[in-house]
């Protein structure tokens, strides 16, 4: 998966909701749920650098304390996304937000999420998540155990993930009552499903997908550290 996360080489980097997979570049980690409370994360909390327990709606840092803030799979959990965005702008000069797309939310089994997240231009658009989960954990298992599906999802990153790197005051979040997706518009759908990679990129991704699914989780963790990426 492409990641548009580009923390600077110098300056303090904060990661909010670092959970079980903190970014290698983050200097300080912050999580609301310490200890073994894994209700909204994929594994045991990793505490391998300075760690703060706090609510991200009220960050315990002075204005402009950080050069960059990483928020991966956090926005969809927030009680008050607008307050969260205001705190990000207050404490950090820039940052990165990644969330599952609305399409991913409707396929996977994430009942603890509160919002569907879409990207319109440079604005993150949220609307309340519906309680129904028609596919149960089917797509979770496909992603974990079926290399062909894993390859397909990784080949269409913009369909399944929303990414936004922001600088200064240009972090814009809007809350609406309904979805902005025009799923009955043929032109919109053709643009949505257009292939996003070249043939050579797809071949490389297919090989990488087969290798990644064959590797032990601990090996993938070491590779992430080496490549300074959150996902491999």
mmCIF file of N, CA, C and O in Angstrom, residues 10-63:
data_model
loop_
_atom_site.group_PDB
_atom_site.id
_atom_site.type_symbol
_atom_site.label_atom_id
_atom_site.label_comp_id
_atom_site.label_asym_id
_atom_site.label_seq_id
_atom_site.Cartn_x
_atom_site.Cartn_y
_atom_site.Cartn_z
ATOM 1 N N UNK A 10 13.883 15.826 11.030
ATOM 2 C CA UNK A 10 14.159 16.434 12.333
ATOM 3 C C UNK A 10 12.860 16.947 12.945
ATOM 4 O O UNK A 10 11.856 17.124 12.249
ATOM 5 N N UNK A 11 12.889 17.199 14.236
ATOM 6 C CA UNK A 11 11.699 17.667 14.937
ATOM 7 C C UNK A 11 10.962 16.526 15.603
ATOM 8 O O UNK A 11 11.060 15.369 15.195
ATOM 9 N N UNK A 12 10.195 16.857 16.640
ATOM 10 C CA UNK A 12 9.448 15.845 17.386
ATOM 11 C C UNK A 12 8.245 15.352 16.587
ATOM 12 O O UNK A 12 7.497 16.147 16.008
ATOM 13 N N UNK A 13 8.060 14.030 16.591
ATOM 14 C CA UNK A 13 6.919 13.409 15.914
ATOM 15 C C UNK A 13 6.079 12.679 16.960
ATOM 16 O O UNK A 13 6.592 11.857 17.732
ATOM 17 N N UNK A 14 4.797 12.996 16.988
ATOM 18 C CA UNK A 14 3.834 12.358 17.883
ATOM 19 C C UNK A 14 3.009 11.363 17.092
ATOM 20 O O UNK A 14 2.635 11.626 15.949
ATOM 21 N N UNK A 15 2.724 10.210 17.702
ATOM 22 C CA UNK A 15 1.749 9.293 17.114
ATOM 23 C C UNK A 15 0.608 9.090 18.092
ATOM 24 O O UNK A 15 0.813 8.683 19.242
ATOM 25 N N UNK A 16 -0.602 9.374 17.629
ATOM 26 C CA UNK A 16 -1.804 9.236 18.450
ATOM 27 C C UNK A 16 -2.473 7.908 18.131
ATOM 28 O O UNK A 16 -2.693 7.569 16.964
ATOM 29 N N UNK A 17 -2.788 7.143 19.171
ATOM 30 C CA UNK A 17 -3.396 5.836 18.967
ATOM 31 C C UNK A 17 -2.427 4.857 18.334
ATOM 32 O O UNK A 17 -2.784 4.096 17.439
ATOM 33 N N UNK A 18 -1.200 4.858 18.816
ATOM 34 C CA UNK A 18 -0.147 4.026 18.228
ATOM 35 C C UNK A 18 -0.414 2.535 18.385
ATOM 36 O O UNK A 18 -0.006 1.724 17.554
ATOM 37 N N UNK A 19 -1.094 2.150 19.454
ATOM 38 C CA UNK A 19 -1.542 0.771 19.622
ATOM 39 C C UNK A 19 -0.448 -0.264 19.543
ATOM 40 O O UNK A 19 0.617 -0.129 20.147
ATOM 41 N N UNK A 20 -0.693 -1.308 18.738
ATOM 42 C CA UNK A 20 0.235 -2.437 18.650
ATOM 43 C C UNK A 20 1.240 -2.275 17.508
ATOM 44 O O UNK A 20 2.090 -3.143 17.316
ATOM 45 N N UNK A 21 1.163 -1.154 16.758
ATOM 46 C CA UNK A 21 2.011 -1.011 15.575
ATOM 47 C C UNK A 21 2.477 0.436 15.414
ATOM 48 O O UNK A 21 2.113 1.115 14.460
ATOM 49 N N UNK A 22 3.284 0.951 16.350
ATOM 50 C CA UNK A 22 3.722 2.344 16.245
ATOM 51 C C UNK A 22 4.638 2.574 15.052
ATOM 52 O O UNK A 22 5.400 1.685 14.653
ATOM 53 N N UNK A 23 4.554 3.770 14.497
ATOM 54 C CA UNK A 23 5.406 4.122 13.361
ATOM 55 C C UNK A 23 6.851 4.261 13.847
ATOM 56 O O UNK A 23 7.109 4.852 14.903
ATOM 57 N N UNK A 24 7.825 3.730 13.105
ATOM 58 C CA UNK A 24 9.226 3.800 13.553
ATOM 59 C C UNK A 24 9.734 5.217 13.767
ATOM 60 O O UNK A 24 10.626 5.427 14.586
ATOM 61 N N UNK A 25 9.179 6.214 13.062
ATOM 62 C CA UNK A 25 9.689 7.586 13.185
ATOM 63 C C UNK A 25 9.128 8.326 14.399
ATOM 64 O O UNK A 25 9.672 9.351 14.819
ATOM 65 N N UNK A 26 8.048 7.833 14.987
ATOM 66 C CA UNK A 26 7.416 8.549 16.092
ATOM 67 C C UNK A 26 8.334 8.599 17.316
ATOM 68 O O UNK A 26 8.876 7.586 17.738
ATOM 69 N N UNK A 27 8.478 9.804 17.887
ATOM 70 C CA UNK A 27 9.275 9.975 19.107
ATOM 71 C C UNK A 27 8.464 9.755 20.365
ATOM 72 O O UNK A 27 8.977 9.265 21.376
ATOM 73 N N UNK A 28 7.184 10.142 20.324
ATOM 74 C CA UNK A 28 6.299 10.044 21.479
ATOM 75 C C UNK A 28 5.014 9.360 21.047
ATOM 76 O O UNK A 28 4.438 9.686 19.993
ATOM 77 N N UNK A 29 4.549 8.397 21.848
ATOM 78 C CA UNK A 29 3.325 7.662 21.567
ATOM 79 C C UNK A 29 2.235 8.098 22.534
ATOM 80 O O UNK A 29 2.507 8.409 23.699
ATOM 81 N N UNK A 30 1.000 8.107 22.050
ATOM 82 C CA UNK A 30 -0.139 8.469 22.896
ATOM 83 C C UNK A 30 -1.277 7.502 22.618
ATOM 84 O O UNK A 30 -1.578 7.212 21.460
ATOM 85 N N UNK A 31 -1.885 7.000 23.692
ATOM 86 C CA UNK A 31 -3.026 6.105 23.545
ATOM 87 C C UNK A 31 -3.986 6.351 24.689
ATOM 88 O O UNK A 31 -3.563 6.675 25.811
ATOM 89 N N UNK A 32 -5.267 6.201 24.414
ATOM 90 C CA UNK A 32 -6.297 6.430 25.437
ATOM 91 C C UNK A 32 -6.473 5.211 26.347
ATOM 92 O O UNK A 32 -6.868 5.344 27.498
ATOM 93 N N UNK A 33 -6.188 4.015 25.791
ATOM 94 C CA UNK A 33 -6.439 2.780 26.528
ATOM 95 C C UNK A 33 -5.126 2.069 26.832
ATOM 96 O O UNK A 33 -4.576 1.390 25.962
ATOM 97 N N UNK A 34 -4.599 2.192 28.031
ATOM 98 C CA UNK A 34 -3.329 1.526 28.365
ATOM 99 C C UNK A 34 -3.537 0.062 28.701
ATOM 100 O O UNK A 34 -4.664 -0.442 28.752
ATOM 101 N N UNK A 35 -2.421 -0.621 28.926
ATOM 102 C CA UNK A 35 -2.485 -2.004 29.392
ATOM 103 C C UNK A 35 -2.998 -2.944 28.335
ATOM 104 O O UNK A 35 -2.711 -2.811 27.153
ATOM 105 N N UNK A 36 -3.773 -3.920 28.764
ATOM 106 C CA UNK A 36 -4.215 -5.003 27.882
ATOM 107 C C UNK A 36 -5.603 -4.768 27.304
ATOM 108 O O UNK A 36 -6.252 -5.701 26.848
ATOM 109 N N UNK A 37 -6.076 -3.508 27.322
ATOM 110 C CA UNK A 37 -7.400 -3.195 26.798
ATOM 111 C C UNK A 37 -7.324 -3.095 25.277
ATOM 112 O O UNK A 37 -6.951 -2.069 24.724
ATOM 113 N N UNK A 38 -7.669 -4.188 24.593
ATOM 114 C CA UNK A 38 -7.557 -4.234 23.136
ATOM 115 C C UNK A 38 -8.913 -4.116 22.449
ATOM 116 O O UNK A 38 -9.114 -4.636 21.357
ATOM 117 N N UNK A 39 -9.832 -3.397 23.082
ATOM 118 C CA UNK A 39 -11.182 -3.333 22.517
ATOM 119 C C UNK A 39 -11.197 -2.676 21.133
ATOM 120 O O UNK A 39 -12.065 -2.973 20.320
ATOM 121 N N UNK A 40 -10.267 -1.761 20.861
ATOM 122 C CA UNK A 40 -10.299 -1.051 19.584
ATOM 123 C C UNK A 40 -8.940 -1.060 18.897
ATOM 124 O O UNK A 40 -8.590 -0.130 18.177
ATOM 125 N N UNK A 41 -8.154 -2.109 19.105
ATOM 126 C CA UNK A 41 -6.890 -2.253 18.371
ATOM 127 C C UNK A 41 -6.642 -3.728 18.084
ATOM 128 O O UNK A 41 -7.290 -4.601 18.644
ATOM 129 N N UNK A 42 -5.647 -3.995 17.225
ATOM 130 C CA UNK A 42 -5.458 -5.340 16.716
ATOM 131 C C UNK A 42 -4.567 -6.240 17.538
ATOM 132 O O UNK A 42 -4.447 -7.422 17.228
ATOM 133 N N UNK A 43 -3.922 -5.716 18.576
ATOM 134 C CA UNK A 43 -3.027 -6.534 19.368
ATOM 135 C C UNK A 43 -2.582 -5.795 20.614
ATOM 136 O O UNK A 43 -3.091 -4.718 20.935
ATOM 137 N N UNK A 44 -1.624 -6.376 21.328
ATOM 138 C CA UNK A 44 -1.164 -5.790 22.584
ATOM 139 C C UNK A 44 -0.438 -4.476 22.353
ATOM 140 O O UNK A 44 0.313 -4.308 21.385
ATOM 141 N N UNK A 45 -0.649 -3.545 23.250
ATOM 142 C CA UNK A 45 -0.036 -2.226 23.187
ATOM 143 C C UNK A 45 1.481 -2.335 23.218
ATOM 144 O O UNK A 45 2.050 -3.056 24.029
ATOM 145 N N UNK A 46 2.145 -1.609 22.318
ATOM 146 C CA UNK A 46 3.610 -1.549 22.285
ATOM 147 C C UNK A 46 4.051 -0.250 22.944
ATOM 148 O O UNK A 46 3.637 0.833 22.534
ATOM 149 N N UNK A 47 4.897 -0.382 23.964
ATOM 150 C CA UNK A 47 5.443 0.792 24.655
ATOM 151 C C UNK A 47 6.961 0.656 24.629
ATOM 152 O O UNK A 47 7.563 0.070 25.522
ATOM 153 N N UNK A 48 7.573 1.184 23.593
ATOM 154 C CA UNK A 48 9.012 1.043 23.426
ATOM 155 C C UNK A 48 9.730 2.391 23.310
ATOM 156 O O UNK A 48 10.880 2.447 22.894
ATOM 157 N N UNK A 49 9.006 3.467 23.686
ATOM 158 C CA UNK A 49 9.563 4.826 23.682
ATOM 159 C C UNK A 49 8.664 5.683 24.571
ATOM 160 O O UNK A 49 7.684 5.160 25.107
ATOM 161 N N UNK A 50 8.951 6.956 24.795
ATOM 162 C CA UNK A 50 8.099 7.764 25.682
ATOM 163 C C UNK A 50 6.628 7.645 25.320
ATOM 164 O O UNK A 50 6.253 7.757 24.141
ATOM 165 N N UNK A 51 5.800 7.413 26.351
ATOM 166 C CA UNK A 51 4.394 7.064 26.145
ATOM 167 C C UNK A 51 3.517 7.917 27.052
ATOM 168 O O UNK A 51 3.806 8.084 28.237
ATOM 169 N N UNK A 52 2.417 8.445 26.483
ATOM 170 C CA UNK A 52 1.490 9.300 27.224
ATOM 171 C C UNK A 52 0.103 8.681 27.147
ATOM 172 O O UNK A 52 -0.349 8.285 26.067
ATOM 173 N N UNK A 53 -0.575 8.593 28.283
ATOM 174 C CA UNK A 53 -1.973 8.154 28.322
ATOM 175 C C UNK A 53 -2.846 9.400 28.359
ATOM 176 O O UNK A 53 -2.760 10.201 29.295
ATOM 177 N N UNK A 54 -3.663 9.595 27.331
ATOM 178 C CA UNK A 54 -4.488 10.803 27.262
ATOM 179 C C UNK A 54 -5.599 10.611 26.250
ATOM 180 O O UNK A 54 -5.560 9.709 25.403
ATOM 181 N N UNK A 55 -6.600 11.499 26.338
ATOM 182 C CA UNK A 55 -7.700 11.556 25.390
ATOM 183 C C UNK A 55 -7.303 12.534 24.281
ATOM 184 O O UNK A 55 -6.961 13.686 24.551
ATOM 185 N N UNK A 56 -7.355 12.094 23.033
ATOM 186 C CA UNK A 56 -6.901 12.923 21.918
ATOM 187 C C UNK A 56 -7.787 14.138 21.672
ATOM 188 O O UNK A 56 -7.397 15.042 20.924
ATOM 189 N N UNK A 57 -8.976 14.182 22.298
ATOM 190 C CA UNK A 57 -9.796 15.386 22.194
ATOM 191 C C UNK A 57 -9.206 16.540 23.013
ATOM 192 O O UNK A 57 -9.568 17.699 22.800
ATOM 193 N N UNK A 58 -8.317 16.206 23.947
ATOM 194 C CA UNK A 58 -7.708 17.211 24.819
ATOM 195 C C UNK A 58 -6.240 16.829 25.020
ATOM 196 O O UNK A 58 -5.871 16.260 26.051
ATOM 197 N N UNK A 59 -5.408 17.155 24.054
ATOM 198 C CA UNK A 59 -4.010 16.731 24.085
ATOM 199 C C UNK A 59 -3.224 17.526 25.126
ATOM 200 O O UNK A 59 -3.299 18.763 25.150
ATOM 201 N N UNK A 60 -2.454 16.831 25.966
ATOM 202 C CA UNK A 60 -1.738 17.505 27.068
ATOM 203 C C UNK A 60 -0.387 18.072 26.631
ATOM 204 O O UNK A 60 0.638 17.797 27.254
ATOM 205 N N UNK A 61 -0.392 18.854 25.553
ATOM 206 C CA UNK A 61 0.846 19.420 25.030
ATOM 207 C C UNK A 61 0.637 20.900 24.720
ATOM 208 O O UNK A 61 -0.488 21.334 24.417
ATOM 209 N N UNK A 62 1.721 21.650 24.749
ATOM 210 C CA UNK A 62 1.632 23.080 24.451
ATOM 211 C C UNK A 62 1.457 23.310 22.951
ATOM 212 O O UNK A 62 1.700 22.407 22.125
ATOM 213 N N UNK A 63 1.052 24.505 22.600
ATOM 214 C CA UNK A 63 0.853 24.857 21.199
ATOM 215 C C UNK A 63 2.143 24.660 20.407
ATOM 216 O O UNK A 63 3.223 25.066 20.844
#
